[in-house]
Short mmCIF file of C-alpha atoms in Angstrom, two decimals:
data_model
loop_
_atom_site.label_atom_id
_atom_site.label_comp_id
_atom_site.label_asym_id
_atom_site.label_seq_id
_atom_site.Cartn_x
_atom_site.Cartn_y
_atom_site.Cartn_z
CA MET A 1 -30.64 22.57 36.41
CA ASN A 2 -27.50 23.78 38.20
CA VAL A 3 -24.03 22.53 37.32
CA LYS A 4 -23.58 20.65 40.61
CA LEU A 5 -26.79 18.66 40.15
CA SER A 6 -25.98 17.98 36.50
CA LYS A 7 -22.57 16.55 37.44
CA THR A 8 -24.08 14.38 40.17
CA ILE A 9 -26.67 12.99 37.74
CA THR A 10 -23.93 12.24 35.19
CA HIS A 11 -21.86 10.42 37.82
CA VAL A 12 -24.87 8.40 39.00
CA ASN A 13 -25.91 7.53 35.44
CA THR A 14 -22.37 6.32 34.65
CA LEU A 15 -22.16 4.21 37.81
CA MET A 16 -25.59 2.66 37.23
CA THR A 17 -24.61 1.80 33.64
CA LEU A 18 -21.59 -0.06 35.00
CA PHE A 19 -23.91 -1.80 37.48
CA ILE A 20 -26.13 -3.01 34.63
CA VAL A 21 -23.12 -4.55 32.88
CA ALA A 22 -21.99 -6.09 36.17
CA MET A 23 -25.48 -7.54 36.71
CA HIS A 24 -25.63 -9.22 33.32
CA THR A 25 -22.08 -10.57 33.49
CA THR A 26 -23.02 -12.86 36.38
CA TRP A 27 -24.28 -16.38 35.76
CA PRO A 28 -27.19 -17.96 37.69
CA GLU A 29 -25.31 -21.14 38.61
CA GLU A 30 -22.97 -19.16 40.87
CA THR A 31 -25.11 -18.34 43.91
CA ARG A 32 -22.18 -16.68 45.67
CA LEU A 33 -22.57 -13.76 43.27
CA ARG A 34 -26.08 -13.07 44.58
CA PRO A 35 -25.01 -10.14 46.87
CA LEU A 36 -23.64 -8.42 43.78
CA LEU A 37 -26.93 -9.03 41.98
CA VAL A 38 -28.82 -7.46 44.89
CA LEU A 39 -26.53 -4.42 44.81
CA THR A 40 -26.76 -3.90 41.05
CA ASN A 41 -30.56 -4.15 41.20
CA MET A 42 -30.58 -0.51 42.29
CA ALA A 43 -29.62 0.49 38.74
CA VAL A 44 -33.00 0.09 37.01
CA PRO A 45 -35.10 1.98 39.60
CA THR A 46 -32.46 4.73 39.61
CA PHE A 47 -32.73 4.96 35.82
CA PHE A 48 -36.51 5.31 36.03
CA PHE A 49 -36.17 8.05 38.65
CA LEU A 50 -33.64 9.95 36.51
CA SER A 51 -35.73 9.53 33.36
CA ALA A 52 -38.85 10.92 35.07
CA PHE A 53 -36.88 13.78 36.63
CA LEU A 54 -35.27 14.78 33.32
CA TYR A 55 -38.60 14.48 31.47
CA PHE A 56 -40.38 16.85 33.86
CA LYS A 57 -37.57 19.32 34.62
CA ASP A 58 -38.69 21.67 31.83
CA TRP A 59 -42.24 20.37 31.44
CA THR A 60 -45.38 22.44 31.03
CA PRO A 61 -48.95 21.08 30.69
CA THR A 62 -49.37 22.24 27.07
CA TRP A 63 -49.94 20.45 23.77
CA GLN A 64 -46.82 22.09 22.34
CA CYS A 65 -44.65 20.71 25.14
CA TYR A 66 -46.25 17.28 24.72
CA LYS A 67 -45.57 17.27 20.97
CA ASN A 68 -41.98 18.43 21.54
CA LYS A 69 -41.38 15.65 24.07
CA LEU A 70 -42.84 13.04 21.70
CA CYS A 71 -40.70 14.29 18.82
CA SER A 72 -37.57 14.36 20.96
CA ARG A 73 -38.15 10.80 22.23
CA PHE A 74 -38.81 9.60 18.68
CA TYR A 75 -35.15 10.35 17.95
CA SER A 76 -33.68 9.44 21.34
CA LEU A 77 -35.68 6.25 21.99
CA LEU A 78 -37.57 4.81 19.01
CA ILE A 79 -34.87 5.13 16.33
CA PRO A 80 -32.10 3.50 18.43
CA TYR A 81 -34.61 0.91 19.71
CA ILE A 82 -35.21 -0.29 16.17
CA SER A 83 -31.55 0.11 15.17
CA TYR A 84 -30.16 -2.02 18.01
CA ASN A 85 -32.80 -4.70 17.56
CA VAL A 86 -31.98 -4.94 13.84
CA ILE A 87 -28.27 -5.28 14.68
CA PHE A 88 -28.94 -7.89 17.35
CA TYR A 89 -31.33 -9.74 15.04
CA LEU A 90 -28.51 -10.06 12.49
CA TYR A 91 -26.08 -11.03 15.26
CA TYR A 92 -28.28 -13.91 16.43
CA CYS A 93 -29.05 -15.02 12.87
CA VAL A 94 -25.31 -15.35 12.23
CA LYS A 95 -24.84 -17.15 15.53
CA ILE A 96 -27.73 -19.58 15.01
CA TYR A 97 -27.82 -20.21 11.27
CA LEU A 98 -24.20 -19.73 10.20
CA LEU A 99 -22.17 -20.66 13.28
CA HIS A 100 -24.77 -23.18 14.51
CA LYS A 101 -24.46 -22.06 18.13
CA THR A 102 -27.23 -22.78 20.62
CA THR A 103 -29.13 -19.85 22.07
CA ALA A 104 -32.29 -19.36 24.08
CA LYS A 105 -33.55 -16.81 21.57
CA VAL A 106 -35.54 -17.79 18.47
CA MET A 107 -35.02 -15.63 15.39
CA PRO A 108 -37.70 -16.18 12.68
CA THR A 109 -36.39 -15.84 9.14
CA ASP A 110 -39.64 -15.06 7.30
CA PRO A 111 -40.07 -11.29 6.65
CA VAL A 112 -43.23 -10.82 8.72
CA GLY A 113 -41.87 -12.85 11.63
CA ALA A 114 -38.58 -10.95 11.52
CA ILE A 115 -40.34 -7.57 11.62
CA ILE A 116 -42.55 -8.64 14.54
CA CYS A 117 -39.50 -10.03 16.35
CA ILE A 118 -37.58 -6.76 15.93
CA LEU A 119 -40.50 -4.52 16.93
CA SER A 120 -41.14 -6.71 19.98
CA GLY A 121 -37.58 -6.12 21.17
CA ILE A 122 -36.71 -9.82 21.38
CA PRO A 123 -33.19 -9.58 19.87
CA ASP A 124 -31.88 -6.94 22.29
CA GLY A 125 -33.69 -7.92 25.47
CA VAL A 126 -32.37 -5.10 27.68
CA LEU A 127 -34.33 -2.61 25.59
CA TRP A 128 -37.50 -3.55 27.47
CA TYR A 129 -36.53 -0.51 29.52
CA VAL A 130 -36.57 1.74 26.44
CA GLN A 131 -39.89 0.15 25.48
CA ASP A 132 -41.31 1.13 28.87
CA LEU A 133 -39.94 4.65 28.54
CA MET A 134 -41.72 5.05 25.21
CA ILE A 135 -44.98 4.12 26.94
CA PHE A 136 -44.15 6.53 29.77
CA VAL A 137 -43.63 9.40 27.32
CA VAL A 138 -47.17 8.91 25.99
CA ILE A 139 -48.88 8.85 29.40
CA ALA A 140 -46.47 11.04 31.42
CA PRO A 141 -48.66 14.19 31.23
CA LEU A 142 -51.32 12.41 33.28
CA LEU A 143 -48.82 11.95 36.11
CA GLY A 144 -47.49 15.48 35.67
CA ILE A 145 -50.90 17.15 35.73
CA LEU A 146 -51.88 15.16 38.83
CA ILE A 147 -48.78 16.03 40.85
CA ARG A 148 -48.66 19.60 39.55
CA HIS A 149 -52.27 20.08 40.65
CA SER A 150 -51.31 19.24 44.22
CA LYS A 151 -48.17 18.04 45.97
CA ARG A 152 -50.37 15.85 48.14
CA TRP A 153 -51.14 13.54 45.22
CA LEU A 154 -47.69 12.01 45.73
CA ILE A 155 -48.86 10.37 48.97
CA PRO A 156 -51.81 8.35 47.56
CA ILE A 157 -49.70 7.43 44.53
CA LEU A 158 -46.99 6.03 46.79
CA LEU A 159 -49.54 4.31 49.03
CA GLY A 160 -51.18 2.78 45.97
CA SER A 161 -47.79 1.42 44.97
CA VAL A 162 -48.17 -1.41 47.48
CA ILE A 163 -49.64 -3.46 44.63
CA CYS A 164 -46.62 -2.82 42.40
CA PRO A 165 -44.52 -5.79 43.64
CA SER A 166 -47.24 -8.11 42.29
CA LEU A 167 -46.74 -6.73 38.77
CA SER A 168 -44.21 -7.95 36.25
CA TYR A 169 -40.68 -6.56 36.58
CA PHE A 170 -40.98 -5.44 32.95
CA ASN A 171 -44.26 -3.60 33.51
CA LEU A 172 -43.89 0.19 33.51
CA PHE A 173 -46.23 0.52 36.51
CA TYR A 174 -43.98 -1.74 38.59
CA TRP A 175 -41.69 1.31 38.80
CA THR A 176 -44.40 3.79 39.86
CA PRO A 177 -42.71 5.00 43.09
CA TRP A 178 -39.53 6.04 41.29
CA LEU A 179 -41.40 7.65 38.41
CA ALA A 180 -43.67 9.57 40.80
CA VAL A 181 -40.83 10.77 43.04
CA GLY A 182 -38.77 11.73 39.98
CA ALA A 183 -41.68 13.77 38.62
CA TYR A 184 -42.26 15.38 42.03
CA CYS A 185 -38.60 16.36 42.41
CA ALA A 186 -38.59 17.98 38.95
CA LEU A 187 -41.90 19.82 39.33
CA TYR A 188 -41.06 21.08 42.83
CA VAL A 189 -37.31 21.31 42.42
CA GLN A 190 -36.99 24.46 44.54
CA ASP A 191 -38.98 23.01 47.44
CA VAL A 192 -37.02 19.78 47.26
CA GLY A 193 -33.79 21.81 47.12
CA LYS A 194 -34.72 23.63 50.34
CA PHE A 195 -34.98 20.26 52.06
CA VAL A 196 -32.00 18.55 50.41
CA GLU A 197 -29.48 21.41 50.55
CA PRO A 198 -29.21 21.51 54.40
CA VAL A 199 -28.82 17.71 54.40
CA ARG A 200 -26.16 17.92 51.71
CA LYS A 201 -24.24 20.62 53.59
CA ARG A 202 -24.35 18.58 56.78
CA LEU A 203 -23.21 15.36 55.07
CA SER A 204 -20.91 16.74 52.36
CA GLY A 205 -17.37 15.44 52.66
CA ASN A 206 -18.09 13.56 55.89
CA ASN A 207 -16.04 10.42 55.30
CA LEU A 208 -17.33 8.72 58.44
CA ILE A 209 -20.95 8.99 57.28
CA GLY A 210 -19.85 7.87 53.82
CA VAL A 211 -18.28 4.74 55.28
CA VAL A 212 -21.41 4.07 57.36
CA LEU A 213 -23.61 4.38 54.28
CA LEU A 214 -21.29 2.11 52.32
CA MET A 215 -21.37 -0.49 55.09
CA SER A 216 -25.17 -0.18 55.19
CA LEU A 217 -25.30 -0.89 51.45
CA VAL A 218 -23.15 -3.99 51.91
CA ALA A 219 -25.18 -5.15 54.92
CA VAL A 220 -28.51 -4.81 53.08
CA CYS A 221 -27.14 -6.70 50.07
CA MET A 222 -25.73 -9.51 52.20
CA LEU A 223 -28.91 -9.89 54.28
CA VAL A 224 -31.27 -9.90 51.29
CA SER A 225 -29.01 -12.29 49.35
CA MET A 226 -29.33 -14.85 52.14
CA GLN A 227 -33.13 -14.87 51.88
CA GLU A 228 -35.18 -16.89 49.44
CA ASP A 229 -36.65 -15.07 46.45
CA ASN A 230 -39.42 -12.81 47.71
CA ALA A 231 -41.06 -10.21 45.48
CA VAL A 232 -41.98 -7.85 48.32
CA LEU A 233 -38.57 -8.09 49.98
CA ASP A 234 -36.78 -7.46 46.68
CA TYR A 235 -39.00 -4.44 46.05
CA LEU A 236 -38.36 -2.97 49.49
CA CYS A 237 -34.65 -3.63 49.01
CA ARG A 238 -34.64 -1.58 45.80
CA ILE A 239 -36.33 1.29 47.64
CA VAL A 240 -33.82 1.18 50.51
CA LEU A 241 -30.82 0.96 48.18
CA THR A 242 -31.91 3.95 46.09
CA VAL A 243 -32.46 6.01 49.26
CA LEU A 244 -28.98 5.06 50.49
CA LEU A 245 -27.59 6.01 47.08
CA ALA A 246 -29.26 9.44 47.33
CA LEU A 247 -27.69 9.97 50.76
CA PHE A 248 -24.35 8.77 49.43
CA CYS A 249 -24.57 11.44 46.70
CA CYS A 250 -25.04 14.06 49.42
CA VAL A 251 -21.74 12.97 50.97
CA TRP A 252 -19.76 12.78 47.74
CA GLN A 253 -21.23 14.51 44.70
CA LYS A 254 -18.50 12.92 42.58
CA ILE A 255 -18.83 9.20 43.24
CA LEU A 256 -16.50 8.18 40.39
CA PRO A 257 -13.18 9.66 39.19
CA SER A 258 -13.95 12.73 37.07
CA TRP A 259 -11.57 11.71 34.27
CA PHE A 260 -13.39 8.39 33.95
CA VAL A 261 -16.85 9.98 33.86
CA VAL A 262 -15.77 12.53 31.23
CA ARG A 263 -14.66 9.73 28.91
CA VAL A 264 -17.36 7.15 29.61
CA SER A 265 -20.54 9.18 30.20
CA PRO A 266 -21.04 9.95 26.46
CA LEU A 267 -20.94 6.17 25.87
CA CYS A 268 -23.49 5.17 28.53
CA PHE A 269 -26.47 4.68 26.23
CA PHE A 270 -24.34 2.69 23.78
CA ILE A 271 -22.92 0.59 26.62
CA TYR A 272 -26.40 -0.12 27.95
CA CYS A 273 -27.85 -1.11 24.57
CA SER A 274 -24.92 -3.09 23.17
CA HIS A 275 -23.34 -4.83 26.18
CA PRO A 276 -25.46 -8.05 25.93
CA ALA A 277 -23.56 -9.06 22.77
CA PHE A 278 -20.19 -8.48 24.43
CA THR A 279 -21.38 -10.34 27.54
CA ASP A 280 -22.64 -13.23 25.40
CA VAL A 281 -19.25 -13.60 23.73
CA ALA A 282 -17.34 -13.25 27.02
CA LYS A 283 -19.42 -15.98 28.68
CA ALA A 284 -18.94 -18.30 25.70
CA VAL A 285 -15.17 -17.77 25.47
CA ILE A 286 -13.83 -16.88 28.91
CA GLN A 287 -16.04 -18.86 31.29
CA PRO A 288 -15.19 -22.33 29.87
CA LEU A 289 -11.46 -21.50 29.81
CA MET A 290 -11.53 -20.40 33.45
CA SER A 291 -13.95 -22.98 34.83
CA GLU A 292 -11.36 -24.35 37.26
CA ILE A 293 -10.33 -20.92 38.53
CA PRO A 294 -12.01 -19.28 41.58
CA TYR A 295 -15.27 -17.65 40.57
CA GLN A 296 -14.13 -14.21 41.79
CA ILE A 297 -11.27 -14.19 39.28
CA THR A 298 -13.42 -15.59 36.46
CA TYR A 299 -16.09 -12.98 37.06
CA SER A 300 -13.58 -10.13 37.33
CA VAL A 301 -11.87 -11.11 34.07
CA MET A 302 -15.23 -11.40 32.28
CA LEU A 303 -16.49 -8.06 33.61
CA MET A 304 -13.31 -6.18 32.73
CA SER A 305 -13.21 -7.80 29.28
CA VAL A 306 -16.78 -6.74 28.55
CA LEU A 307 -16.29 -3.19 29.86
CA ILE A 308 -13.03 -2.62 28.00
CA SER A 309 -14.41 -4.10 24.77
CA VAL A 310 -17.67 -2.13 24.79
CA ILE A 311 -15.96 1.15 25.76
CA ILE A 312 -13.31 0.81 23.03
CA SER A 313 -16.01 -0.13 20.50
CA GLY A 314 -18.01 2.96 21.45
CA MET A 315 -14.97 5.21 21.10
CA LEU A 316 -14.23 3.79 17.65
CA LEU A 317 -17.85 4.17 16.51
CA GLN A 318 -17.77 7.83 17.57
CA ARG A 319 -15.44 8.36 14.61
CA ILE A 320 -18.35 7.54 12.28
CA PRO A 321 -20.65 10.51 13.04
CA TRP A 322 -23.79 9.38 11.19
CA LEU A 323 -23.68 5.89 12.68
CA TRP A 324 -22.90 7.19 16.16
CA SER A 325 -25.82 9.63 15.99
CA LEU A 326 -28.11 6.75 15.10
CA LEU A 327 -26.84 4.45 17.88
CA SER A 328 -26.70 7.17 20.52
CA GLY A 329 -30.20 8.39 19.77
CA PHE A 330 -28.84 11.79 18.72
CA ARG A 331 -27.87 12.48 22.32
CA SER A 332 -25.42 15.07 23.54
CA LYS A 333 -21.74 14.29 22.99
CA LYS A 334 -21.04 15.34 26.59
CA THR A 335 -23.33 12.88 28.29
CA SER A 336 -25.70 10.08 27.32
CA ILE A 337 -28.63 9.50 29.67
CA VAL A 338 -31.58 7.29 28.80
CA ARG A 339 -34.64 9.58 28.98
#
């Protein structure tokens, strides 16, 4: 993978991590935040695309490669999955049984119930994504062998994806189009590069096209937000938004300030896994205090409080190497992408 592509992926991963935090900092009672929810919904499909691309970028259809991938994901996915759920289990036990705060989550206290609760991922709900990735790692060779056998397999896979909107949002196969395209781009990276590079050269640095794409993003989000909940429409919206994001990356490879990405990208996995606790506290403390203030200000204060708190916490935890390795899934210190 060339340096330019690596930097673009790091920028996108960092932005999508911020989008996830922004998504979960909203509250359902405030319908005027719905356009923001529509926009941030591009984060999860983008993550699945990146995870599939990074899985297959150095993939070969051999047992040794399969075993290496399983071993690698044991450290990068399973260990932090259990670690965060244990931490969140303790967090909710303190909140429920010591502080006597109400919560929608139920934390059993008997040993067997506690173990089942932790393994099910109930304490840290956002790790359903990591749960799906662990399933993907087991079955990924089937997708890889199919697409590697023939490029044309991508077409029936995408056509078959018309049933995906009827599946659960948390079902791995709901995200089939992004997984398939990610695998295709990795397995045929040179062919894809021959198509993308001329587009990138034509669009690169063109501020007018960048503004048009940005306005298109806003327009799509506003239009979809005004519609009633519709599974098919939401699904199509995610597809359109991720395509617009890809075009946007062709215009500006660096979509965030470089200094910010350098400091925050190593924290992305930690931010993703731990932000629900910070969001929970922010909603409990800040929202009631600012209930009479315009929702834009309340939301902005909550979002900035969560981001600053989780970023500072991650930086402090980096000073404890063994704990940071555990919580970061033994990922690189330069970047932290869920894959």
